């Protein structure tokens, strides 16, 4: 009877050891998963940062392009206005210049 009691106690200790081992294993797996999740979050954050940076650069380039286009339009309009003014001055000068009569 004493042998069975000792055998039973040994089984309880073995079971307790196995449960402890399983808890440790579960804890290690949870830590590993947490680390993987953390790495994934960091990777996703880095990807988002790169995406945001690319978008910012694209928006800056679009803004620069729009400004350049507007500057070219303004220069063209100024040139056209100068040409119109020169033409109007010529017309006014030709009207006000006394015509010489030859004879």
PDB file of N, CA and C in Angstrom:
ATOM      1  N   UNK A   1       0.819  -1.180   0.000  1.00  0.00           N
ATOM      2  CA  UNK A   1       0.000   0.000   0.000  1.00  0.00           C
ATOM      3  C   UNK A   1       0.873   1.258   0.000  1.00  0.00           C
ATOM      4  N   UNK A   2       1.912   1.229   0.792  1.00  0.00           N
ATOM      5  CA  UNK A   2       2.825   2.361   0.857  1.00  0.00           C
ATOM      6  C   UNK A   2       3.472   2.597  -0.490  1.00  0.00           C
ATOM      7  N   UNK A   3       3.777   1.548  -1.229  1.00  0.00           N
ATOM      8  CA  UNK A   3       4.393   1.666  -2.550  1.00  0.00           C
ATOM      9  C   UNK A   3       3.436   2.368  -3.499  1.00  0.00           C
ATOM     10  N   UNK A   4       2.139   2.018  -3.409  1.00  0.00           N
ATOM     11  CA  UNK A   4       1.152   2.668  -4.278  1.00  0.00           C
ATOM     12  C   UNK A   4       1.032   4.145  -3.927  1.00  0.00           C
ATOM     13  N   UNK A   5       1.098   4.427  -2.624  1.00  0.00           N
ATOM     14  CA  UNK A   5       1.027   5.816  -2.184  1.00  0.00           C
ATOM     15  C   UNK A   5       2.213   6.605  -2.735  1.00  0.00           C
ATOM     16  N   UNK A   6       3.396   6.024  -2.657  1.00  0.00           N
ATOM     17  CA  UNK A   6       4.590   6.685  -3.186  1.00  0.00           C
ATOM     18  C   UNK A   6       4.496   6.850  -4.703  1.00  0.00           C
ATOM     19  N   UNK A   7       3.978   5.817  -5.365  1.00  0.00           N
ATOM     20  CA  UNK A   7       3.811   5.879  -6.827  1.00  0.00           C
ATOM     21  C   UNK A   7       2.821   6.979  -7.201  1.00  0.00           C
ATOM     22  N   UNK A   8       1.737   7.079  -6.434  1.00  0.00           N
ATOM     23  CA  UNK A   8       0.731   8.104  -6.685  1.00  0.00           C
ATOM     24  C   UNK A   8       1.327   9.496  -6.473  1.00  0.00           C
ATOM     25  N   UNK A   9       2.086   9.667  -5.395  1.00  0.00           N
ATOM     26  CA  UNK A   9       2.718  10.953  -5.132  1.00  0.00           C
ATOM     27  C   UNK A   9       3.719  11.311  -6.229  1.00  0.00           C
ATOM     28  N   UNK A  10       4.445  10.304  -6.708  1.00  0.00           N
ATOM     29  CA  UNK A  10       5.410  10.533  -7.794  1.00  0.00           C
ATOM     30  C   UNK A  10       4.672  10.989  -9.052  1.00  0.00           C
ATOM     31  N   UNK A  11       3.517  10.365  -9.319  1.00  0.00           N
ATOM     32  CA  UNK A  11       2.716  10.770 -10.479  1.00  0.00           C
ATOM     33  C   UNK A  11       2.215  12.206 -10.313  1.00  0.00           C
ATOM     34  N   UNK A  12       1.809  12.568  -9.098  1.00  0.00           N
ATOM     35  CA  UNK A  12       1.347  13.937  -8.850  1.00  0.00           C
ATOM     36  C   UNK A  12       2.477  14.939  -9.067  1.00  0.00           C
ATOM     37  N   UNK A  13       3.666  14.594  -8.588  1.00  0.00           N
ATOM     38  CA  UNK A  13       4.816  15.477  -8.777  1.00  0.00           C
ATOM     39  C   UNK A  13       5.133  15.595 -10.262  1.00  0.00           C
ATOM     40  N   UNK A  14       5.113  14.441 -10.952  1.00  0.00           N
ATOM     41  CA  UNK A  14       5.392  14.450 -12.391  1.00  0.00           C
ATOM     42  C   UNK A  14       4.356  15.302 -13.123  1.00  0.00           C
ATOM     43  N   UNK A  15       3.083  15.142 -12.728  1.00  0.00           N
ATOM     44  CA  UNK A  15       2.019  15.930 -13.358  1.00  0.00           C
ATOM     45  C   UNK A  15       2.230  17.414 -13.076  1.00  0.00           C
ATOM     46  N   UNK A  16       2.575  17.741 -11.849  1.00  0.00           N
ATOM     47  CA  UNK A  16       2.820  19.130 -11.489  1.00  0.00           C
ATOM     48  C   UNK A  16       3.988  19.694 -12.291  1.00  0.00           C
ATOM     49  N   UNK A  17       5.045  18.892 -12.430  1.00  0.00           N
ATOM     50  CA  UNK A  17       6.193  19.321 -13.234  1.00  0.00           C
ATOM     51  C   UNK A  17       5.790  19.549 -14.690  1.00  0.00           C
ATOM     52  N   UNK A  18       4.972  18.659 -15.222  1.00  0.00           N
ATOM     53  CA  UNK A  18       4.516  18.803 -16.612  1.00  0.00           C
ATOM     54  C   UNK A  18       3.662  20.059 -16.765  1.00  0.00           C
ATOM     55  N   UNK A  19       2.795  20.307 -15.787  1.00  0.00           N
ATOM     56  CA  UNK A  19       1.966  21.512 -15.842  1.00  0.00           C
ATOM     57  C   UNK A  19       2.837  22.765 -15.788  1.00  0.00           C
ATOM     58  N   UNK A  20       3.842  22.743 -14.920  1.00  0.00           N
ATOM     59  CA  UNK A  20       4.761  23.876 -14.828  1.00  0.00           C
ATOM     60  C   UNK A  20       5.499  24.060 -16.152  1.00  0.00           C
ATOM     61  N   UNK A  21       5.953  22.961 -16.742  1.00  0.00           N
ATOM     62  CA  UNK A  21       6.644  23.021 -18.032  1.00  0.00           C
ATOM     63  C   UNK A  21       5.717  23.589 -19.101  1.00  0.00           C
ATOM     64  N   UNK A  22       4.472  23.164 -19.098  1.00  0.00           N
ATOM     65  CA  UNK A  22       3.503  23.671 -20.072  1.00  0.00           C
ATOM     66  C   UNK A  22       3.255  25.167 -19.865  1.00  0.00           C
ATOM     67  N   UNK A  23       3.159  25.598 -18.598  1.00  0.00           N
ATOM     68  CA  UNK A  23       2.971  27.022 -18.330  1.00  0.00           C
ATOM     69  C   UNK A  23       4.167  27.831 -18.827  1.00  0.00           C
ATOM     70  N   UNK A  24       5.369  27.315 -18.559  1.00  0.00           N
ATOM     71  CA  UNK A  24       6.573  27.998 -19.037  1.00  0.00           C
ATOM     72  C   UNK A  24       6.594  28.061 -20.565  1.00  0.00           C
ATOM     73  N   UNK A  25       6.249  26.930 -21.175  1.00  0.00           N
ATOM     74  CA  UNK A  25       6.219  26.887 -22.645  1.00  0.00           C
ATOM     75  C   UNK A  25       5.190  27.885 -23.182  1.00  0.00           C
ATOM     76  N   UNK A  26       4.019  27.918 -22.584  1.00  0.00           N
ATOM     77  CA  UNK A  26       2.977  28.845 -23.006  1.00  0.00           C
ATOM     78  C   UNK A  26       3.447  30.289 -22.827  1.00  0.00           C
ATOM     79  N   UNK A  27       4.091  30.565 -21.712  1.00  0.00           N
ATOM     80  CA  UNK A  27       4.607  31.913 -21.464  1.00  0.00           C
ATOM     81  C   UNK A  27       5.649  32.286 -22.522  1.00  0.00           C
ATOM     82  N   UNK A  28       6.551  31.358 -22.834  1.00  0.00           N
ATOM     83  CA  UNK A  28       7.568  31.616 -23.855  1.00  0.00           C
ATOM     84  C   UNK A  28       6.918  31.860 -25.215  1.00  0.00           C
ATOM     85  N   UNK A  29       5.899  31.077 -25.539  1.00  0.00           N
ATOM     86  CA  UNK A  29       5.209  31.243 -26.820  1.00  0.00           C
ATOM     87  C   UNK A  29       4.490  32.592 -26.868  1.00  0.00           C
ATOM     88  N   UNK A  30       3.889  32.999 -25.761  1.00  0.00           N
ATOM     89  CA  UNK A  30       3.227  34.302 -25.710  1.00  0.00           C
ATOM     90  C   UNK A  30       4.237  35.430 -25.898  1.00  0.00           C
ATOM     91  N   UNK A  31       5.389  35.317 -25.241  1.00  0.00           N
ATOM     92  CA  UNK A  31       6.432  36.332 -25.411  1.00  0.00           C
ATOM     93  C   UNK A  31       6.922  36.379 -26.853  1.00  0.00           C
ATOM     94  N   UNK A  32       7.118  35.202 -27.426  1.00  0.00           N
ATOM     95  CA  UNK A  32       7.564  35.136 -28.818  1.00  0.00           C
ATOM     96  C   UNK A  32       6.532  35.780 -29.743  1.00  0.00           C
ATOM     97  N   UNK A  33       5.259  35.476 -29.520  1.00  0.00           N
ATOM     98  CA  UNK A  33       4.205  36.065 -30.339  1.00  0.00           C
ATOM     99  C   UNK A  33       4.157  37.577 -30.143  1.00  0.00           C
ATOM    100  N   UNK A  34       4.330  38.023 -28.897  1.00  0.00           N
ATOM    101  CA  UNK A  34       4.338  39.460 -28.616  1.00  0.00           C
ATOM    102  C   UNK A  34       5.474  40.134 -29.370  1.00  0.00           C
ATOM    103  N   UNK A  35       6.667  39.504 -29.362  1.00  0.00           N
ATOM    104  CA  UNK A  35       7.807  40.071 -30.087  1.00  0.00           C
ATOM    105  C   UNK A  35       7.529  40.122 -31.589  1.00  0.00           C
ATOM    106  N   UNK A  36       6.942  39.052 -32.112  1.00  0.00           N
ATOM    107  CA  UNK A  36       6.605  39.037 -33.543  1.00  0.00           C
ATOM    108  C   UNK A  36       5.595  40.132 -33.865  1.00  0.00           C
ATOM    109  N   UNK A  37       4.592  40.272 -33.007  1.00  0.00           N
ATOM    110  CA  UNK A  37       3.589  41.323 -33.214  1.00  0.00           C
ATOM    111  C   UNK A  37       4.230  42.707 -33.162  1.00  0.00           C
ATOM    112  N   UNK A  38       5.147  42.895 -32.219  1.00  0.00           N
ATOM    113  CA  UNK A  38       5.839  44.176 -32.083  1.00  0.00           C
ATOM    114  C   UNK A  38       6.664  44.470 -33.338  1.00  0.00           C
ATOM    115  N   UNK A  39       7.379  43.460 -33.827  1.00  0.00           N
ATOM    116  CA  UNK A  39       8.169  43.637 -35.053  1.00  0.00           C
ATOM    117  C   UNK A  39       7.271  43.971 -36.238  1.00  0.00           C
ATOM    118  N   UNK A  40       6.137  43.289 -36.320  1.00  0.00           N
ATOM    119  CA  UNK A  40       5.193  43.547 -37.404  1.00  0.00           C
ATOM    120  C   UNK A  40       4.659  44.974 -37.327  1.00  0.00           C
ATOM    121  N   UNK A  41       4.328  45.413 -36.119  1.00  0.00           N
ATOM    122  CA  UNK A  41       3.827  46.779 -35.950  1.00  0.00           C
ATOM    123  C   UNK A  41       4.893  47.798 -36.351  1.00  0.00           C
ATOM    124  N   UNK A  42       6.149  47.542 -35.967  1.00  0.00           N
ATOM    125  CA  UNK A  42       7.233  48.450 -36.337  1.00  0.00           C
ATOM    126  C   UNK A  42       7.414  48.475 -37.851  1.00  0.00           C
ATOM    127  N   UNK A  43       7.344  47.294 -38.475  1.00  0.00           N
ATOM    128  CA  UNK A  43       7.491  47.220 -39.920  1.00  0.00           C
ATOM    129  C   UNK A  43       6.350  47.976 -40.612  1.00  0.00           C
ATOM    130  N   UNK A  44       5.133  47.792 -40.118  1.00  0.00           N
ATOM    131  CA  UNK A  44       3.992  48.483 -40.708  1.00  0.00           C
ATOM    132  C   UNK A  44       4.110  49.994 -40.511  1.00  0.00           C
ATOM    133  N   UNK A  45       4.587  50.409 -39.336  1.00  0.00           N
ATOM    134  CA  UNK A  45       4.765  51.841 -39.078  1.00  0.00           C
ATOM    135  C   UNK A  45       5.821  52.415 -40.018  1.00  0.00           C
ATOM    136  N   UNK A  46       6.896  51.676 -40.251  1.00  0.00           N
ATOM    137  CA  UNK A  46       7.947  52.131 -41.161  1.00  0.00           C
ATOM    138  C   UNK A  46       7.415  52.226 -42.593  1.00  0.00           C
ATOM    139  N   UNK A  47       6.632  51.232 -42.998  1.00  0.00           N
ATOM    140  CA  UNK A  47       6.034  51.277 -44.337  1.00  0.00           C
ATOM    141  C   UNK A  47       5.116  52.486 -44.471  1.00  0.00           C
ATOM    142  N   UNK A  48       4.327  52.761 -43.442  1.00  0.00           N
ATOM    143  CA  UNK A  48       3.419  53.909 -43.486  1.00  0.00           C
ATOM    144  C   UNK A  48       4.213  55.206 -43.541  1.00  0.00           C
ATOM    145  N   UNK A  49       5.314  55.272 -42.767  1.00  0.00           N
ATOM    146  CA  UNK A  49       6.154  56.467 -42.777  1.00  0.00           C
ATOM    147  C   UNK A  49       6.729  56.690 -44.176  1.00  0.00           C
ATOM    148  N   UNK A  50       7.187  55.606 -44.814  1.00  0.00           N
ATOM    149  CA  UNK A  50       7.732  55.727 -46.174  1.00  0.00           C
ATOM    150  C   UNK A  50       6.642  56.167 -47.149  1.00  0.00           C
ATOM    151  N   UNK A  51       5.467  55.588 -47.001  1.00  0.00           N
ATOM    152  CA  UNK A  51       4.346  55.955 -47.871  1.00  0.00           C
ATOM    153  C   UNK A  51       3.984  57.430 -47.685  1.00  0.00           C
ATOM    154  N   UNK A  52       3.939  57.869 -46.423  1.00  0.00           N
ATOM    155  CA  UNK A  52       3.637  59.274 -46.139  1.00  0.00           C
ATOM    156  C   UNK A  52       4.706  60.193 -46.718  1.00  0.00           C
ATOM    157  N   UNK A  53       5.972  59.785 -46.609  1.00  0.00           N
ATOM    158  CA  UNK A  53       7.074  60.592 -47.137  1.00  0.00           C
ATOM    159  C   UNK A  53       6.983  60.686 -48.663  1.00  0.00           C
ATOM    160  N   UNK A  54       6.683  59.555 -49.314  1.00  0.00           N
ATOM    161  CA  UNK A  54       6.528  59.573 -50.772  1.00  0.00           C
ATOM    162  C   UNK A  54       5.371  60.483 -51.177  1.00  0.00           C
ATOM    163  N   UNK A  55       4.271  60.406 -50.437  1.00  0.00           N
ATOM    164  CA  UNK A  55       3.108  61.246 -50.737  1.00  0.00           C
ATOM    165  C   UNK A  55       3.457  62.724 -50.561  1.00  0.00           C
ATOM    166  N   UNK A  56       4.186  63.035 -49.481  1.00  0.00           N
ATOM    167  CA  UNK A  56       4.591  64.419 -49.233  1.00  0.00           C
ATOM    168  C   UNK A  56       5.476  64.928 -50.374  1.00  0.00           C
ATOM    169  N   UNK A  57       6.422  64.100 -50.802  1.00  0.00           N
ATOM    170  CA  UNK A  57       7.306  64.503 -51.903  1.00  0.00           C
ATOM    171  C   UNK A  57       6.506  64.712 -53.189  1.00  0.00           C
ATOM    172  N   UNK A  58       5.556  63.815 -53.442  1.00  0.00           N
ATOM    173  CA  UNK A  58       4.731  63.941 -54.640  1.00  0.00           C
ATOM    174  C   UNK A  58       3.920  65.240 -54.593  1.00  0.00           C
ATOM    175  N   UNK A  59       3.353  65.549 -53.426  1.00  0.00           N
ATOM    176  CA  UNK A  59       2.563  66.768 -53.290  1.00  0.00           C
ATOM    177  C   UNK A  59       3.447  68.005 -53.464  1.00  0.00           C
ATOM    178  N   UNK A  60       4.659  67.966 -52.925  1.00  0.00           N
ATOM    179  CA  UNK A  60       5.585  69.089 -53.106  1.00  0.00           C
ATOM    180  C   UNK A  60       5.922  69.272 -54.581  1.00  0.00           C
ATOM    181  N   UNK A  61       6.152  68.163 -55.281  1.00  0.00           N
ATOM    182  CA  UNK A  61       6.482  68.242 -56.710  1.00  0.00           C
ATOM    183  C   UNK A  61       5.296  68.798 -57.495  1.00  0.00           C
ATOM    184  N   UNK A  62       4.091  68.355 -57.160  1.00  0.00           N
ATOM    185  CA  UNK A  62       2.904  68.885 -57.835  1.00  0.00           C
ATOM    186  C   UNK A  62       2.764  70.381 -57.574  1.00  0.00           C
ATOM    187  N   UNK A  63       2.993  70.786 -56.336  1.00  0.00           N
ATOM    188  CA  UNK A  63       2.897  72.207 -55.993  1.00  0.00           C
ATOM    189  C   UNK A  63       3.934  73.004 -56.767  1.00  0.00           C
ATOM    190  N   UNK A  64       5.163  72.481 -56.827  1.00  0.00           N
ATOM    191  CA  UNK A  64       6.231  73.163 -57.556  1.00  0.00           C
ATOM    192  C   UNK A  64       5.866  73.270 -59.041  1.00  0.00           C
ATOM    193  N   UNK A  65       5.320  72.200 -59.602  1.00  0.00           N
ATOM    194  CA  UNK A  65       4.914  72.206 -61.007  1.00  0.00           C
ATOM    195  C   UNK A  65       3.821  73.240 -61.246  1.00  0.00           C
ATOM    196  N   UNK A  66       2.843  73.295 -60.350  1.00  0.00           N
ATOM    197  CA  UNK A  66       1.764  74.275 -60.500  1.00  0.00           C
ATOM    198  C   UNK A  66       2.298  75.702 -60.431  1.00  0.00           C
ATOM    199  N   UNK A  67       3.217  75.952 -59.513  1.00  0.00           N
ATOM    200  CA  UNK A  67       3.800  77.291 -59.388  1.00  0.00           C
ATOM    201  C   UNK A  67       4.557  77.643 -60.663  1.00  0.00           C
ATOM    202  N   UNK A  68       5.340  76.688 -61.181  1.00  0.00           N
ATOM    203  CA  UNK A  68       6.091  76.945 -62.416  1.00  0.00           C
ATOM    204  C   UNK A  68       5.146  77.228 -63.583  1.00  0.00           C
ATOM    205  N   UNK A  69       4.065  76.457 -63.681  1.00  0.00           N
ATOM    206  CA  UNK A  69       3.096  76.684 -64.755  1.00  0.00           C
ATOM    207  C   UNK A  69       2.468  78.068 -64.620  1.00  0.00           C
ATOM    208  N   UNK A  70       2.125  78.431 -63.407  1.00  0.00           N
ATOM    209  CA  UNK A  70       1.505  79.740 -63.196  1.00  0.00           C
ATOM    210  C   UNK A  70       2.492  80.855 -63.533  1.00  0.00           C
ATOM    211  N   UNK A  71       3.753  80.683 -63.159  1.00  0.00           N
ATOM    212  CA  UNK A  71       4.761  81.694 -63.497  1.00  0.00           C
ATOM    213  C   UNK A  71       4.897  81.833 -65.013  1.00  0.00           C
ATOM    214  N   UNK A  72       4.910  80.699 -65.728  1.00  0.00           N
ATOM    215  CA  UNK A  72       5.005  80.755 -67.195  1.00  0.00           C
ATOM    216  C   UNK A  72       3.790  81.451 -67.797  1.00  0.00           C
ATOM    217  N   UNK A  73       2.607  81.154 -67.268  1.00  0.00           N
ATOM    218  CA  UNK A  73       1.395  81.821 -67.765  1.00  0.00           C
ATOM    219  C   UNK A  73       1.466  83.324 -67.526  1.00  0.00           C
ATOM    220  N   UNK A  74       1.936  83.707 -66.350  1.00  0.00           N
ATOM    221  CA  UNK A  74       2.049  85.136 -66.036  1.00  0.00           C
ATOM    222  C   UNK A  74       3.057  85.809 -66.966  1.00  0.00           C
ATOM    223  N   UNK A  75       4.175  85.160 -67.234  1.00  0.00           N
ATOM    224  CA  UNK A  75       5.175  85.720 -68.144  1.00  0.00           C
ATOM    225  C   UNK A  75       4.596  85.866 -69.547  1.00  0.00           C
ATOM    226  N   UNK A  76       3.866  84.846 -69.987  1.00  0.00           N
ATOM    227  CA  UNK A  76       3.249  84.896 -71.308  1.00  0.00           C
ATOM    228  C   UNK A  76       2.229  86.032 -71.378  1.00  0.00           C
ATOM    229  N   UNK A  77       1.411  86.161 -70.333  1.00  0.00           N
ATOM    230  CA  UNK A  77       0.426  87.241 -70.320  1.00  0.00           C
ATOM    231  C   UNK A  77       1.117  88.601 -70.330  1.00  0.00           C
ATOM    232  N   UNK A  78       2.197  88.741 -69.572  1.00  0.00           N
ATOM    233  CA  UNK A  78       2.930  90.011 -69.542  1.00  0.00           C
ATOM    234  C   UNK A  78       3.505  90.318 -70.922  1.00  0.00           C
ATOM    235  N   UNK A  79       4.058  89.320 -71.584  1.00  0.00           N
ATOM    236  CA  UNK A  79       4.616  89.517 -72.930  1.00  0.00           C
ATOM    237  C   UNK A  79       3.514  89.914 -73.910  1.00  0.00           C
ATOM    238  N   UNK A  80       2.371  89.249 -73.823  1.00  0.00           N
ATOM    239  CA  UNK A  80       1.256  89.592 -74.709  1.00  0.00           C
ATOM    240  C   UNK A  80       0.780  91.026 -74.455  1.00  0.00           C
ATOM    241  N   UNK A  81       0.716  91.405 -73.185  1.00  0.00           N
ATOM    242  CA  UNK A  81       0.287  92.771 -72.867  1.00  0.00           C
ATOM    243  C   UNK A  81       1.298  93.787 -73.400  1.00  0.00           C
ATOM    244  N   UNK A  82       2.592  93.494 -73.289  1.00  0.00           N
ATOM    245  CA  UNK A  82       3.617  94.395 -73.834  1.00  0.00           C
ATOM    246  C   UNK A  82       3.441  94.547 -75.339  1.00  0.00           C
ATOM    247  N   UNK A  83       3.242  93.407 -76.009  1.00  0.00           N
ATOM    248  CA  UNK A  83       3.059  93.455 -77.460  1.00  0.00           C
ATOM    249  C   UNK A  83       1.829  94.275 -77.827  1.00  0.00           C
ATOM    250  N   UNK A  84       0.743  94.106 -77.078  1.00  0.00           N
ATOM    251  CA  UNK A  84      -0.473  94.873 -77.346  1.00  0.00           C
ATOM    252  C   UNK A  84      -0.236  96.363 -77.118  1.00  0.00           C
ATOM    253  N   UNK A  85       0.469  96.685 -76.037  1.00  0.00           N
ATOM    254  CA  UNK A  85       0.766  98.092 -75.764  1.00  0.00           C
ATOM    255  C   UNK A  85       1.643  98.697 -76.851  1.00  0.00           C
ATOM    256  N   UNK A  86       2.658  97.955 -77.286  1.00  0.00           N
ATOM    257  CA  UNK A  86       3.529  98.444 -78.359  1.00  0.00           C
ATOM    258  C   UNK A  86       2.706  98.688 -79.615  1.00  0.00           C
ATOM    259  N   UNK A  87       1.810  97.773 -79.935  1.00  0.00           N
ATOM    260  CA  UNK A  87       0.965  97.926 -81.128  1.00  0.00           C
ATOM    261  C   UNK A  87       0.039  99.129 -80.975  1.00  0.00           C
ATOM    262  N   UNK A  88      -0.547  99.306 -79.797  1.00  0.00           N
ATOM    263  CA  UNK A  88      -1.427 100.456 -79.573  1.00  0.00           C
ATOM    264  C   UNK A  88      -0.649 101.763 -79.678  1.00  0.00           C
ATOM    265  N   UNK A  89       0.573 101.784 -79.151  1.00  0.00           N
ATOM    266  CA  UNK A  89       1.412 102.986 -79.255  1.00  0.00           C
ATOM    267  C   UNK A  89       1.711 103.283 -80.715  1.00  0.00           C
ATOM    268  N   UNK A  90       2.039 102.272 -81.492  1.00  0.00           N
ATOM    269  CA  UNK A  90       2.311 102.473 -82.926  1.00  0.00           C
ATOM    270  C   UNK A  90       1.094 103.059 -83.632  1.00  0.00           C
ATOM    271  N   UNK A  91      -0.070 102.488 -83.303  1.00  0.00           N
ATOM    272  CA  UNK A  91      -1.291 102.985 -83.945  1.00  0.00           C
ATOM    273  C   UNK A  91      -1.545 104.441 -83.569  1.00  0.00           C
ATOM    274  N   UNK A  92      -1.360 104.756 -82.292  1.00  0.00           N
ATOM    275  CA  UNK A  92      -1.566 106.143 -81.866  1.00  0.00           C
ATOM    276  C   UNK A  92      -0.548 107.079 -82.512  1.00  0.00           C
ATOM    277  N   UNK A  93       0.684 106.633 -82.627  1.00  0.00           N
ATOM    278  CA  UNK A  93       1.715 107.462 -83.242  1.00  0.00           C
ATOM    279  C   UNK A  93       1.422 107.670 -84.723  1.00  0.00           C
ATOM    280  N   UNK A  94       0.945 106.654 -85.380  1.00  0.00           N
ATOM    281  CA  UNK A  94       0.671 106.805 -86.816  1.00  0.00           C
ATOM    282  C   UNK A  94      -0.506 107.748 -87.047  1.00  0.00           C
ATOM    283  N   UNK A  95      -1.437 107.816 -86.134  1.00  0.00           N
ATOM    284  CA  UNK A  95      -2.570 108.735 -86.278  1.00  0.00           C
ATOM    285  C   UNK A  95      -2.153 110.173 -85.989  1.00  0.00           C
ATOM    286  N   UNK A  96      -1.295 110.337 -85.012  1.00  0.00           N
ATOM    287  CA  UNK A  96      -0.945 111.696 -84.602  1.00  0.00           C
ATOM    288  C   UNK A  96       0.217 112.273 -85.406  1.00  0.00           C
ATOM    289  N   UNK A  97       0.907 111.487 -86.155  1.00  0.00           N
ATOM    290  CA  UNK A  97       2.018 111.996 -86.963  1.00  0.00           C
ATOM    291  C   UNK A  97       1.444 112.764 -88.143  1.00  0.00           C
ATOM    292  N   UNK A  98       1.839 114.039 -88.289  1.00  0.00           N
ATOM    293  CA  UNK A  98       1.312 114.818 -89.428  1.00  0.00           C
ATOM    294  C   UNK A  98       1.821 114.231 -90.737  1.00  0.00           C
ATOM    295  N   UNK A  99       0.913 114.150 -91.668  1.00  0.00           N
ATOM    296  CA  UNK A  99       1.281 113.604 -92.970  1.00  0.00           C
ATOM    297  C   UNK A  99       1.895 114.711 -93.811  1.00  0.00           C
ATOM    298  N   UNK A 100       2.985 114.440 -94.410  1.00  0.00           N
ATOM    299  CA  UNK A 100       3.661 115.432 -95.242  1.00  0.00           C
ATOM    300  C   UNK A 100       3.071 115.400 -96.643  1.00  0.00           C
ATOM    301  N   UNK A 101       2.870 116.531 -97.129  1.00  0.00           N
ATOM    302  CA  UNK A 101       2.364 116.620 -98.501  1.00  0.00           C
ATOM    303  C   UNK A 101       3.530 116.948 -99.404  1.00  0.00           C
ATOM    304  N   UNK A 102       3.642 116.222-100.415  1.00  0.00           N
ATOM    305  CA  UNK A 102       4.714 116.477-101.387  1.00  0.00           C
ATOM    306  C   UNK A 102       4.114 117.218-102.554  1.00  0.00           C
ATOM    307  N   UNK A 103       4.748 118.186-102.968  1.00  0.00           N
ATOM    308  CA  UNK A 103       4.188 118.783-104.115  1.00  0.00           C
ATOM    309  C   UNK A 103       4.748 119.952-104.627  1.00  0.00           C
TER     310      UNK A 103
END
